[in-house]
Tab-separated table of C-alpha atoms and ligand atoms in Angstrom:
chain	number	residue	atom	x	y	z
A	30	MET	CA	104.277	79.805	166.803
A	31	GLU	CA	103.654	82.392	164.066
A	32	HIS	CA	101.525	85.406	164.825
A	33	ARG	CA	100.466	88.162	162.556
A	34	MET	CA	100.568	91.747	163.742
A	35	PRO	CA	98.950	92.966	165.933
A	36	PHE	CA	98.696	89.509	167.561
A	37	SER	CA	102.476	89.276	167.794
A	38	SER	CA	104.349	88.200	170.869
A	39	LEU	CA	106.859	90.513	172.538
A	40	SER	CA	109.633	88.265	171.230
A	41	GLU	CA	108.423	88.691	167.650
A	42	ILE	CA	108.128	92.462	167.995
A	43	LYS	CA	111.583	92.547	169.565
A	44	ALA	CA	113.039	90.624	166.617
A	45	ARG	CA	111.534	93.112	164.169
A	46	LEU	CA	112.770	96.099	166.179
A	47	ASP	CA	116.264	94.588	166.487
A	48	ALA	CA	116.328	93.940	162.717
A	49	GLY	CA	115.445	97.587	162.051
A	50	GLU	CA	112.185	96.601	160.306
A	51	THR	CA	110.086	98.859	162.501
A	52	THR	CA	110.417	101.460	165.267
A	53	ALA	CA	109.106	101.760	168.791
A	54	VAL	CA	107.003	104.732	167.654
A	55	GLU	CA	105.362	102.682	164.873
A	56	ILE	CA	104.621	99.859	167.275
A	57	ALA	CA	103.228	102.223	169.910
A	58	GLN	CA	101.033	103.940	167.318
A	59	LEU	CA	99.677	100.621	166.088
A	60	TYR	CA	98.506	99.621	169.576
A	61	LEU	CA	97.213	103.125	170.366
A	62	ASP	CA	95.061	102.832	167.219
A	63	ARG	CA	93.849	99.417	168.338
A	64	ILE	CA	92.925	100.817	171.753
A	65	ALA	CA	91.120	103.780	170.161
A	66	THR	CA	89.057	101.388	168.033
A	67	HIS	CA	88.325	98.574	170.455
A	68	ASN	CA	88.482	99.806	174.016
A	69	GLU	CA	84.896	100.985	174.065
A	70	ALA	CA	83.673	97.420	173.528
A	71	LEU	CA	85.950	95.986	176.216
A	72	ASN	CA	86.594	98.721	178.813
A	73	ALA	CA	90.047	97.202	179.330
A	74	PHE	CA	91.906	100.516	179.747
A	75	VAL	CA	90.739	103.000	182.364
A	76	HIS	CA	93.451	105.578	181.788
A	77	LEU	CA	95.564	106.315	178.741
A	78	ASP	CA	97.755	109.267	177.796
A	79	ALA	CA	98.629	108.682	174.144
A	80	ASP	CA	101.142	111.541	173.987
A	81	HIS	CA	103.006	110.142	176.943
A	82	VAL	CA	103.109	106.685	175.321
A	83	LEU	CA	104.519	108.153	172.108
A	84	ALA	CA	107.071	110.215	174.039
A	85	GLN	CA	108.376	107.048	175.722
A	86	ALA	CA	108.543	105.301	172.345
A	87	GLN	CA	110.472	108.229	170.844
A	88	ALA	CA	112.900	108.131	173.754
A	89	SER	CA	113.365	104.403	173.202
A	90	ASP	CA	114.108	104.871	169.505
A	91	ALA	CA	116.611	107.603	170.417
A	92	TYR	CA	118.247	105.283	172.961
A	93	ARG	CA	118.482	102.495	170.398
A	94	ALA	CA	120.156	104.832	167.905
A	95	LYS	CA	123.037	105.334	170.322
A	96	HIS	CA	123.245	102.204	172.473
A	97	ALA	CA	122.755	98.466	172.384
A	98	PRO	CA	119.027	97.781	173.048
A	99	ARG	CA	117.985	96.928	176.589
A	100	PRO	CA	116.028	93.674	177.219
A	101	LEU	CA	112.551	95.207	176.666
A	102	GLU	CA	113.613	98.064	174.383
A	103	GLY	CA	110.587	99.712	172.793
A	104	LEU	CA	108.140	96.968	173.822
A	105	PRO	CA	104.655	98.128	174.916
A	106	ILE	CA	103.452	96.846	178.298
A	107	ALA	CA	100.134	97.863	179.869
A	108	VAL	CA	99.871	98.231	183.642
A	109	LYS	CA	97.088	97.204	186.024
A	110	ASP	CA	95.683	100.201	187.907
A	111	ILE	CA	97.102	98.800	191.179
A	112	PHE	CA	100.714	99.780	190.355
A	113	CYS	CA	101.749	103.245	191.482
A	114	THR	CA	103.010	105.253	188.531
A	115	GLN	CA	104.231	108.800	188.832
A	116	ASP	CA	102.734	109.624	185.457
A	117	GLY	CA	98.955	109.862	185.516
A	118	PRO	CA	96.455	108.663	188.122
A	119	THR	CA	96.610	105.452	190.176
A	120	ARG	CA	93.115	104.537	191.329
A	121	CYS	CA	93.062	100.792	192.076
A	122	CYS	CA	89.714	101.215	190.309
A	123	SER	CA	88.230	102.635	193.515
A	124	ASN	CA	86.364	105.862	194.162
A	125	ILE	CA	88.281	106.304	197.378
A	126	LEU	CA	91.438	107.014	195.360
A	127	ASP	CA	89.741	109.670	193.260
A	128	GLY	CA	92.287	112.436	192.761
A	129	PHE	CA	95.272	110.359	193.926
A	130	ASN	CA	98.516	110.753	192.022
A	131	ALA	CA	101.307	108.516	193.244
A	132	PRO	CA	104.430	110.370	194.306
A	133	TYR	CA	106.711	107.572	193.065
A	134	ASP	CA	106.838	104.603	190.688
A	135	ALA	CA	106.426	101.070	192.023
A	136	HIS	CA	109.727	99.186	192.065
A	137	VAL	CA	108.647	96.931	189.194
A	138	ILE	CA	107.645	99.981	187.130
A	139	THR	CA	111.125	101.442	187.642
A	140	ARG	CA	112.650	98.135	186.595
A	141	LEU	CA	110.550	97.906	183.440
A	142	LYS	CA	111.459	101.481	182.517
A	143	GLU	CA	115.135	100.683	183.076
A	144	ALA	CA	114.702	97.681	180.754
A	145	GLY	CA	113.449	100.009	178.003
A	146	ALA	CA	109.717	99.120	178.075
A	147	VAL	CA	107.080	101.591	176.864
A	148	LEU	CA	104.352	101.658	179.527
A	149	VAL	CA	100.871	101.899	178.071
A	150	GLY	CA	98.106	103.209	180.293
A	151	LYS	CA	96.311	101.658	183.237
A	152	THR	CA	94.069	98.619	182.941
A	153	ASN	CA	90.738	97.853	184.555
A	154	MET	CA	90.479	95.595	187.621
A	155	ASP	CA	88.184	94.670	190.467
A	156	GLU	CA	88.255	97.407	193.105
A	157	PHE	CA	91.388	96.869	195.236
A	158	ALA	CA	91.898	93.552	193.365
A	159	MET	CA	89.019	91.938	195.281
A	160	GLY	CA	87.113	89.806	192.829
A	161	SER	CA	87.264	87.257	190.038
A	162	SER	CA	85.349	89.007	187.269
A	163	THR	CA	86.375	92.703	186.978
A	164	GLU	CA	82.807	93.708	187.731
A	165	THR	CA	83.474	95.644	190.964
A	166	SER	CA	85.590	98.334	189.276
A	167	ALA	CA	84.618	101.955	189.897
A	168	PHE	CA	85.114	102.374	186.129
A	169	GLY	CA	82.537	99.763	185.173
A	170	VAL	CA	82.577	96.186	183.978
A	171	CYS	CA	85.390	94.918	181.731
A	172	ARG	CA	84.504	92.469	178.933
A	173	ASN	CA	86.004	89.292	177.496
A	174	PRO	CA	87.100	89.638	173.838
A	175	TRP	CA	85.999	86.048	173.112
A	176	ASP	CA	82.426	87.021	173.955
A	177	VAL	CA	81.695	90.531	175.152
A	178	SER	CA	78.626	89.395	177.080
A	179	ARG	CA	81.033	87.539	179.388
A	180	ILE	CA	83.517	88.582	182.063
A	181	PRO	CA	87.279	88.423	181.432
A	182	GLY	CA	87.976	86.963	184.891
A	183	GLY	CA	89.597	88.998	187.609
A	184	SER	CA	90.908	90.811	189.292
A	185	SER	CA	93.446	91.614	186.515
A	186	GLY	CA	90.663	91.401	183.911
A	187	GLY	CA	91.620	94.577	182.068
A	188	SER	CA	95.164	93.326	181.499
A	189	ALA	CA	93.891	89.933	180.296
A	190	SER	CA	91.251	91.438	178.007
A	191	ALA	CA	93.750	93.930	176.529
A	192	VAL	CA	96.356	91.239	175.748
A	193	ALA	CA	93.790	88.770	174.363
A	194	ALA	CA	92.350	91.425	172.014
A	195	ALA	CA	95.861	92.621	171.043
A	196	LEU	CA	95.374	96.125	172.403
A	197	THR	CA	98.849	95.570	173.862
A	198	PRO	CA	101.240	92.620	173.438
A	199	ALA	CA	101.753	92.284	177.217
A	200	ALA	CA	100.491	93.611	180.523
A	201	LEU	CA	101.231	93.477	184.239
A	202	GLY	CA	98.876	91.910	186.738
A	203	THR	CA	98.902	91.046	190.414
A	204	ASP	CA	97.946	87.739	191.960
A	205	THR	CA	96.813	87.372	195.582
A	206	GLY	CA	94.598	84.327	195.087
A	207	GLY	CA	94.591	83.832	191.320
A	208	SER	CA	94.169	87.285	189.800
A	209	ILE	CA	96.826	86.777	187.114
A	210	ARG	CA	96.171	83.114	186.315
A	211	GLN	CA	92.354	82.993	186.338
A	212	PRO	CA	91.812	85.933	183.925
A	213	ALA	CA	94.693	84.637	181.766
A	214	ALA	CA	92.857	81.300	181.562
A	215	LEU	CA	89.473	82.860	180.805
A	216	CYS	CA	90.940	85.102	178.085
A	217	GLY	CA	93.194	82.481	176.468
A	218	ILE	CA	96.599	83.984	177.287
A	219	THR	CA	99.602	83.118	179.484
A	220	GLY	CA	99.971	84.431	183.043
A	221	LEU	CA	102.774	83.852	185.536
A	222	LYS	CA	102.633	84.365	189.300
A	223	PRO	CA	106.204	84.321	190.638
A	224	THR	CA	107.374	82.829	193.940
A	225	TYR	CA	106.408	85.085	196.860
A	226	GLY	CA	109.397	87.379	197.481
A	227	ARG	CA	110.773	87.214	193.905
A	228	VAL	CA	109.190	90.542	192.902
A	229	SER	CA	109.098	93.655	195.080
A	230	ARG	CA	105.682	94.772	196.341
A	231	ARG	CA	106.820	98.367	196.964
A	232	GLY	CA	104.493	100.758	195.230
A	233	ILE	CA	101.870	98.109	194.514
A	234	ILE	CA	98.716	99.017	196.405
A	235	ALA	CA	98.487	96.405	199.152
A	236	PHE	CA	95.563	93.972	199.354
A	237	ALA	CA	96.848	90.997	201.406
A	238	SER	CA	100.542	91.546	201.983
A	239	SER	CA	101.509	87.939	202.736
A	240	LEU	CA	99.969	86.776	199.437
A	241	ASP	CA	100.335	89.602	196.868
A	242	GLN	CA	102.779	89.116	193.979
A	243	ALA	CA	103.039	90.874	190.620
A	244	GLY	CA	103.640	89.116	187.326
A	245	PRO	CA	103.232	89.245	183.559
A	246	MET	CA	100.265	88.464	181.289
A	247	THR	CA	101.454	87.695	177.772
A	248	ARG	CA	100.846	85.939	174.457
A	249	SER	CA	103.578	83.329	174.969
A	250	VAL	CA	105.552	81.540	177.654
A	251	ARG	CA	108.831	83.106	176.508
A	252	ASP	CA	107.287	86.577	176.807
A	253	ALA	CA	106.268	85.802	180.394
A	254	ALA	CA	109.879	84.811	181.111
A	255	MET	CA	111.241	88.009	179.506
A	256	VAL	CA	109.011	90.268	181.570
A	257	THR	CA	109.492	88.376	184.851
A	258	ALA	CA	113.272	88.500	184.380
A	259	ALA	CA	113.070	92.280	184.044
A	260	MET	CA	110.636	92.744	186.973
A	261	SER	CA	112.261	90.557	189.563
A	262	GLY	CA	115.167	91.226	191.872
A	263	HIS	CA	115.834	92.319	195.413
A	264	ASP	CA	114.486	95.631	196.673
A	265	SER	CA	115.584	96.900	200.069
A	266	GLY	CA	112.336	98.914	200.163
A	267	ASP	CA	110.205	95.759	200.576
A	268	ALA	CA	111.039	93.698	203.658
A	269	THR	CA	109.567	90.573	202.040
A	270	SER	CA	111.628	90.903	198.849
A	271	VAL	CA	114.168	88.085	199.125
A	272	SER	CA	117.821	89.117	198.784
A	273	ASP	CA	119.271	85.699	198.013
A	274	ALA	CA	116.608	84.377	195.619
A	275	PRO	CA	118.186	81.789	193.313
A	276	GLU	CA	119.008	83.351	189.952
A	277	LEU	CA	117.479	81.660	186.932
A	278	ASP	CA	118.362	81.606	183.273
A	279	TRP	CA	114.848	82.730	182.355
A	280	LEU	CA	115.102	82.516	178.601
A	281	ALA	CA	117.070	79.261	178.470
A	282	ALA	CA	114.267	77.698	180.548
A	283	CYS	CA	111.945	78.340	177.591
A	284	ASP	CA	114.020	76.331	175.095
A	285	LYS	CA	112.422	73.038	176.126
A	286	THR	CA	110.510	71.193	173.423
A	287	ASP	CA	109.976	67.884	175.206
A	288	MET	CA	109.176	66.596	178.701
A	289	LYS	CA	111.498	63.597	178.872
A	290	GLY	CA	111.969	62.535	182.476
A	291	LEU	CA	109.508	65.134	183.843
A	292	ARG	CA	107.259	63.776	186.609
A	293	ILE	CA	103.949	65.655	186.584
A	294	GLY	CA	101.693	65.376	189.632
A	295	LYS	CA	97.956	65.191	188.980
A	296	PRO	CA	96.185	66.010	192.263
A	297	LYS	CA	92.895	64.176	192.641
A	298	GLU	CA	91.383	67.116	194.562
A	299	TYR	CA	91.622	69.289	191.414
A	300	PHE	CA	89.604	66.969	189.207
A	301	VAL	CA	86.268	66.918	190.952
A	302	ASP	CA	82.557	66.610	190.275
A	303	GLY	CA	80.960	69.963	189.719
A	304	MET	CA	83.643	71.343	187.463
A	305	ASP	CA	82.778	71.982	183.832
A	306	ALA	CA	83.016	68.750	181.851
A	307	GLY	CA	84.581	70.509	178.883
A	308	VAL	CA	87.274	72.075	181.069
A	309	ARG	CA	88.044	68.712	182.586
A	310	ALA	CA	88.249	67.016	179.186
A	311	SER	CA	90.582	69.746	177.852
A	312	VAL	CA	92.955	69.428	180.793
A	313	GLU	CA	92.918	65.595	180.647
A	314	ALA	CA	93.749	65.849	176.927
A	315	ALA	CA	96.592	68.260	177.738
A	316	LEU	CA	98.028	65.738	180.197
A	317	LYS	CA	97.878	63.026	177.517
A	318	GLN	CA	99.828	65.358	175.267
A	319	CYS	CA	102.407	65.805	178.032
A	320	GLU	CA	102.778	62.013	178.228
A	321	ALA	CA	103.343	61.936	174.476
A	322	LEU	CA	106.089	64.529	175.025
A	323	GLY	CA	107.816	62.145	177.439
A	324	ALA	CA	106.366	63.094	180.838
A	325	GLU	CA	105.225	60.634	183.466
A	326	ILE	CA	101.840	61.479	185.037
A	327	VAL	CA	101.739	60.614	188.737
A	328	ASP	CA	98.470	60.592	190.703
A	329	ILE	CA	98.959	62.608	193.877
A	330	SER	CA	96.887	64.013	196.708
A	331	LEU	CA	96.918	67.461	198.294
A	332	PRO	CA	94.624	66.503	201.169
A	333	HIS	CA	93.987	69.936	202.689
A	334	THR	CA	92.821	71.467	199.400
A	335	GLU	CA	89.197	71.521	200.553
A	336	TYR	CA	90.108	74.048	203.266
A	337	ALA	CA	91.997	76.424	200.973
A	338	VAL	CA	89.072	78.671	200.032
A	339	ALA	CA	87.943	79.109	203.660
A	340	THR	CA	91.526	79.697	204.812
A	341	TYR	CA	92.168	82.279	202.117
A	342	TYR	CA	88.895	84.087	202.827
A	343	VAL	CA	89.937	84.553	206.470
A	344	ILE	CA	93.572	85.530	205.875
A	345	ALA	CA	93.143	87.794	202.827
A	346	PRO	CA	90.302	89.912	204.325
A	347	SER	CA	92.134	90.116	207.669
A	348	GLU	CA	95.196	91.579	205.995
A	349	ALA	CA	93.020	93.753	203.768
A	350	SER	CA	91.165	95.220	206.752
A	351	ALA	CA	94.499	96.361	208.181
A	352	ASN	CA	95.914	97.583	204.850
A	353	LEU	CA	92.784	99.518	203.934
A	354	SER	CA	92.635	101.353	207.268
A	355	ARG	CA	94.992	103.924	205.731
A	356	TYR	CA	92.191	105.288	203.533
A	357	ASP	CA	90.709	107.699	206.017
A	358	GLY	CA	89.942	110.764	203.927
A	359	VAL	CA	93.051	112.485	205.286
A	360	ARG	CA	96.045	111.146	203.421
A	361	PHE	CA	94.935	109.790	200.065
A	362	GLY	CA	92.343	110.575	197.465
A	363	ARG	CA	88.768	111.335	198.297
A	364	ARG	CA	87.323	113.138	201.325
A	365	CYS	CA	83.610	113.570	202.028
A	366	ASP	CA	82.088	117.035	201.775
A	367	GLU	CA	81.624	119.175	204.870
A	368	PRO	CA	82.384	116.684	207.648
A	369	GLU	CA	80.874	117.515	211.026
A	370	ASP	CA	83.890	116.275	212.966
A	371	LEU	CA	86.852	113.947	212.576
A	372	LEU	CA	84.901	110.728	213.108
A	373	ASP	CA	82.254	111.830	210.631
A	374	MET	CA	85.010	112.536	208.107
A	375	TYR	CA	86.569	109.087	208.519
A	376	THR	CA	83.319	107.171	208.376
A	377	ARG	CA	81.654	109.099	205.592
A	378	SER	CA	84.787	109.225	203.421
A	379	ARG	CA	85.122	105.451	203.753
A	380	ASP	CA	81.429	104.805	203.294
A	381	GLU	CA	81.283	106.911	200.131
A	382	GLY	CA	84.634	105.796	198.751
A	383	PHE	CA	84.575	101.993	199.066
A	384	GLY	CA	82.339	99.700	197.040
A	385	SER	CA	80.300	96.928	198.645
A	386	GLU	CA	82.724	94.033	198.019
A	387	VAL	CA	85.576	95.986	199.605
A	388	LYS	CA	83.357	96.812	202.589
A	389	ARG	CA	82.436	93.125	202.901
A	390	ARG	CA	86.134	92.183	203.049
A	391	ILE	CA	86.949	94.899	205.627
A	392	LEU	CA	84.086	93.760	207.860
A	393	THR	CA	84.968	90.070	207.539
A	394	GLY	CA	88.630	90.765	208.219
A	395	ALA	CA	88.020	93.067	211.183
A	396	PHE	CA	85.708	90.410	212.661
A	397	ALA	CA	88.263	87.611	212.200
A	398	LEU	CA	90.953	89.715	213.901
A	399	SER	CA	88.793	90.957	216.787
A	400	SER	CA	89.858	89.821	220.240
A	401	GLY	CA	87.058	87.338	220.857
A	402	TYR	CA	87.424	85.608	217.488
A	403	TYR	CA	91.131	85.871	216.690
A	404	ASP	CA	91.979	82.346	217.866
A	405	ALA	CA	88.932	80.757	216.301
A	406	TYR	CA	89.410	82.298	212.852
A	407	TYR	CA	92.685	84.042	212.128
A	408	LEU	CA	94.965	81.787	214.140
A	409	LYS	CA	93.173	78.672	212.938
A	410	ALA	CA	93.486	79.835	209.336
A	411	GLN	CA	97.237	80.345	209.786
A	412	GLN	CA	97.536	76.812	211.145
A	413	VAL	CA	95.651	75.367	208.173
A	414	ARG	CA	97.838	77.470	205.882
A	415	THR	CA	100.847	75.578	207.245
A	416	LEU	CA	99.123	72.259	206.507
A	417	ILE	CA	98.455	73.390	202.931
A	418	GLN	CA	102.127	74.344	202.547
A	419	GLN	CA	103.139	70.917	203.842
A	420	ASP	CA	100.854	69.181	201.322
A	421	PHE	CA	102.834	70.806	198.512
A	422	LEU	CA	106.219	70.064	200.106
A	423	GLN	CA	105.275	66.394	200.379
A	424	ALA	CA	103.981	66.286	196.815
A	425	PHE	CA	107.231	67.755	195.497
A	426	GLU	CA	109.100	64.817	197.045
A	427	GLN	CA	107.347	62.662	194.435
A	428	VAL	CA	106.994	64.951	191.421
A	429	ASP	CA	108.792	67.864	189.683
A	430	VAL	CA	105.721	69.910	188.869
A	431	ILE	CA	101.944	69.785	189.379
A	432	ALA	CA	99.350	70.288	186.627
A	433	THR	CA	95.714	71.263	187.231
A	434	PRO	CA	92.914	73.211	185.573
A	435	THR	CA	93.307	76.944	186.322
A	436	SER	CA	89.573	77.568	186.703
A	437	PRO	CA	86.722	75.076	187.142
A	438	VAL	CA	84.667	76.922	184.508
A	439	THR	CA	85.135	79.003	181.375
A	440	ALA	CA	84.229	82.716	181.283
A	441	PHE	CA	80.795	83.263	182.821
A	442	ALA	CA	78.202	85.861	181.851
A	443	VAL	CA	78.377	89.439	183.121
A	444	GLY	CA	76.105	89.616	186.189
A	445	GLU	CA	75.868	85.840	186.628
A	446	LYS	CA	77.599	85.686	190.023
A	447	THR	CA	77.411	89.261	191.307
A	448	ASP	CA	74.514	88.587	193.691
A	449	ASP	CA	76.214	85.664	195.372
A	450	PRO	CA	79.670	86.433	196.804
A	451	LEU	CA	80.224	82.804	197.809
A	452	THR	CA	79.898	81.460	194.249
A	453	MET	CA	82.261	84.216	193.134
A	454	TYR	CA	84.779	83.150	195.815
A	455	LEU	CA	84.641	79.572	194.492
A	456	ALA	CA	85.964	80.792	191.114
A	457	ASP	CA	89.437	80.718	192.708
A	458	ILE	CA	89.212	77.220	194.087
A	459	PHE	CA	92.171	75.953	192.004
A	460	THR	CA	94.375	79.032	192.153
A	461	LEU	CA	94.523	80.262	195.721
A	462	ALA	CA	96.192	77.321	197.507
A	463	LEU	CA	99.527	78.076	195.900
A	464	ASN	CA	99.379	81.702	197.052
A	465	LEU	CA	98.891	80.412	200.599
A	466	ALA	CA	102.016	78.281	200.082
A	467	GLY	CA	104.006	81.092	198.386
A	468	LEU	CA	104.670	78.948	195.293
A	469	PRO	CA	105.011	80.008	191.646
A	470	GLY	CA	102.230	79.190	189.184
A	471	LEU	CA	101.579	79.636	185.485
A	472	SER	CA	98.426	79.390	183.396
A	473	GLN	CA	98.514	78.763	179.652
A	474	PRO	CA	95.814	78.062	177.071
A	475	CYS	CA	95.031	74.362	176.585
A	476	GLY	CA	91.670	74.170	174.826
A	477	MET	CA	88.408	75.774	173.781
A	478	VAL	CA	84.914	74.909	174.995
A	479	ASP	CA	82.005	76.457	173.080
A	480	GLY	CA	84.289	79.170	171.744
A	481	LEU	CA	85.752	80.024	175.162
A	482	PRO	CA	89.367	79.388	176.266
A	483	VAL	CA	90.448	76.857	178.913
A	484	GLY	CA	93.571	77.272	181.061
A	485	LEU	CA	96.121	74.692	182.192
A	486	GLN	CA	97.838	75.569	185.477
A	487	TRP	CA	101.386	74.531	186.377
A	488	ILE	CA	102.619	74.695	189.990
A	489	ALA	CA	106.328	74.350	190.853
A	490	PRO	CA	108.400	74.321	194.054
A	491	ALA	CA	109.459	77.732	195.408
A	492	TRP	CA	112.058	79.513	193.232
A	493	ARG	CA	111.651	76.982	190.391
A	494	GLU	CA	109.923	79.182	187.831
A	495	ASP	CA	112.330	77.510	185.375
A	496	VAL	CA	110.406	74.250	185.849
A	497	LEU	CA	107.094	75.992	185.119
A	498	LEU	CA	108.539	77.708	182.062
A	499	GLY	CA	110.136	74.510	180.755
A	500	ALA	CA	106.953	72.442	181.012
A	501	ALA	CA	104.792	75.232	179.599
A	502	SER	CA	107.208	75.902	176.724
A	503	ALA	CA	107.289	72.245	175.722
A	504	TYR	CA	103.496	72.091	175.795
A	505	GLU	CA	103.159	75.362	173.874
A	506	SER	CA	105.581	74.223	171.167
A	507	ALA	CA	103.544	71.048	170.606
A	508	THR	CA	100.097	72.677	170.429
A	509	GLU	CA	98.342	75.593	168.771
A	510	TRP	CA	96.204	76.857	171.648
A	511	SER	CA	98.331	79.947	172.335
A	512	SER	CA	97.911	81.132	168.745
A	513	GLN	CA	94.108	81.329	168.897
A	514	THR	CA	92.769	84.850	168.505
A	515	PRO	CA	89.251	86.201	169.070
A	516	GLN	CA	87.768	86.784	165.611
A	517	ALA	CA	85.797	89.899	166.515
A	518	PHE	CA	89.113	91.660	167.239
A	519	ALA	CA	91.155	89.974	164.501
A	520	ALA	CA	91.337	92.834	161.997
A	521	ASN	CA	94.728	94.370	161.537
A	522	GLY	CA	95.597	97.894	162.624
A	523	GLY	CA	92.902	100.220	163.858
A	524	GLU	CA	89.931	99.116	161.744
A	525	SER	CA	87.665	96.417	163.160
B	12	LIG	N1	89.472	86.490	193.484
B	12	LIG	C1	90.293	86.486	194.661
B	12	LIG	C2	89.743	87.507	195.648
B	12	LIG	O1	88.762	88.050	195.362
B	12	LIG	C3	91.721	86.744	194.315
B	12	LIG	C4	91.993	88.148	193.969
B	12	LIG	C5	93.422	88.407	193.661
B	12	LIG	O2	94.214	87.494	193.377
B	12	LIG	N2	93.772	89.666	193.735
B	12	LIG	O3	90.293	87.757	196.660
């Protein structure tokens, strides 16, 4: 896959840096110029300190002059506004975190710095990562570079938009119910959600702690592997970070060019009436291509799929209502003016600071956890969650990997679903079951419908990201979908 700058992959930039053809400072400057030219149209970055980016790049060049380069030496990576970074603000795109500066870096940020990456600004997202369109951000709507009248998906929409428009070659996202994979699909890039417990959650602002995982959003499958390898690893500061996670040879997993012997499960519940016909046709064509590469397609069933959305929308808000109770006007960010007493301070700070979707989640979650309804909602949802996990375990007795569409539709218009939360929740119908089961998932481009990208989702057993990467690499090497670039942002350098 050949890309032209600035639409290069991390691997291509790395090769040029390692060959001495360019410097980290030159690369950083190129993307800073791109951001200066194009961010106004997209609103993908909500915070950027250009001097700080250049200082990191200079430090990387100085390191390279003296030492062997580290795995991500000099490579620019943008960061979703949900990751705590000591440098600059961390807002989770919420007004309630106005004025908050994190006292420490998230564990994954530390790891990326140790790997030599140059961290580039903070990207736009739905407030507290609650949404599928990046329209609930306190910093305003983010746009899709394929058509700026459309949403980029969410909640990591800023990261997806920035990578798709080559304002950065890679970015970090988080995925609680699809927030890496769905925007990756809608923006025509690759997104990987690791197995729950592979990546530390310390320093990532919590939404639903039993579901949240961080991962990369990139221009190629190999890039996703490079970044995940650098991010992952045990952290004693996160009790759910797994200490004996099986080690993988991340890059070797991406050498696959065929699918000989691979059994791919095609779940009937993910190919349903009501989904976009063009999306369906693209994914069916992708599966045909997989057969041509040597895979066997096996029809399977994941029978509890129809309950996944309802289950998720009890569990995620329940956990969110507990996690968000810490924003009380005392400890973080914004406090209301002239409170009458303590209760007035709590309630007014929260009322003024949270947007309406976040309030909806807190209310739903607090209701589901309340004493009279706990058994009927929260406990029931946890039981169904177990059934959904078992569906996957049974499926993986028959197949190595599962392939589905990532999203039932392509990018929708800004404002199209904002008045109807339920339709917005259905945007994640194909992505959130695997979060409930803790499994790894990857979305990669597999087609275009009316000028808008379509995503193919791979789901693997826990700890088998190598299987996802192998299947996705073979598919990527046989097709051109990952090399598509949005024409409006195609010009080189800063000029548009
Ligand atoms: N769209 C889903 C939600 O609103 C998932 C969000 C996410 O993965 N962070 O909860």
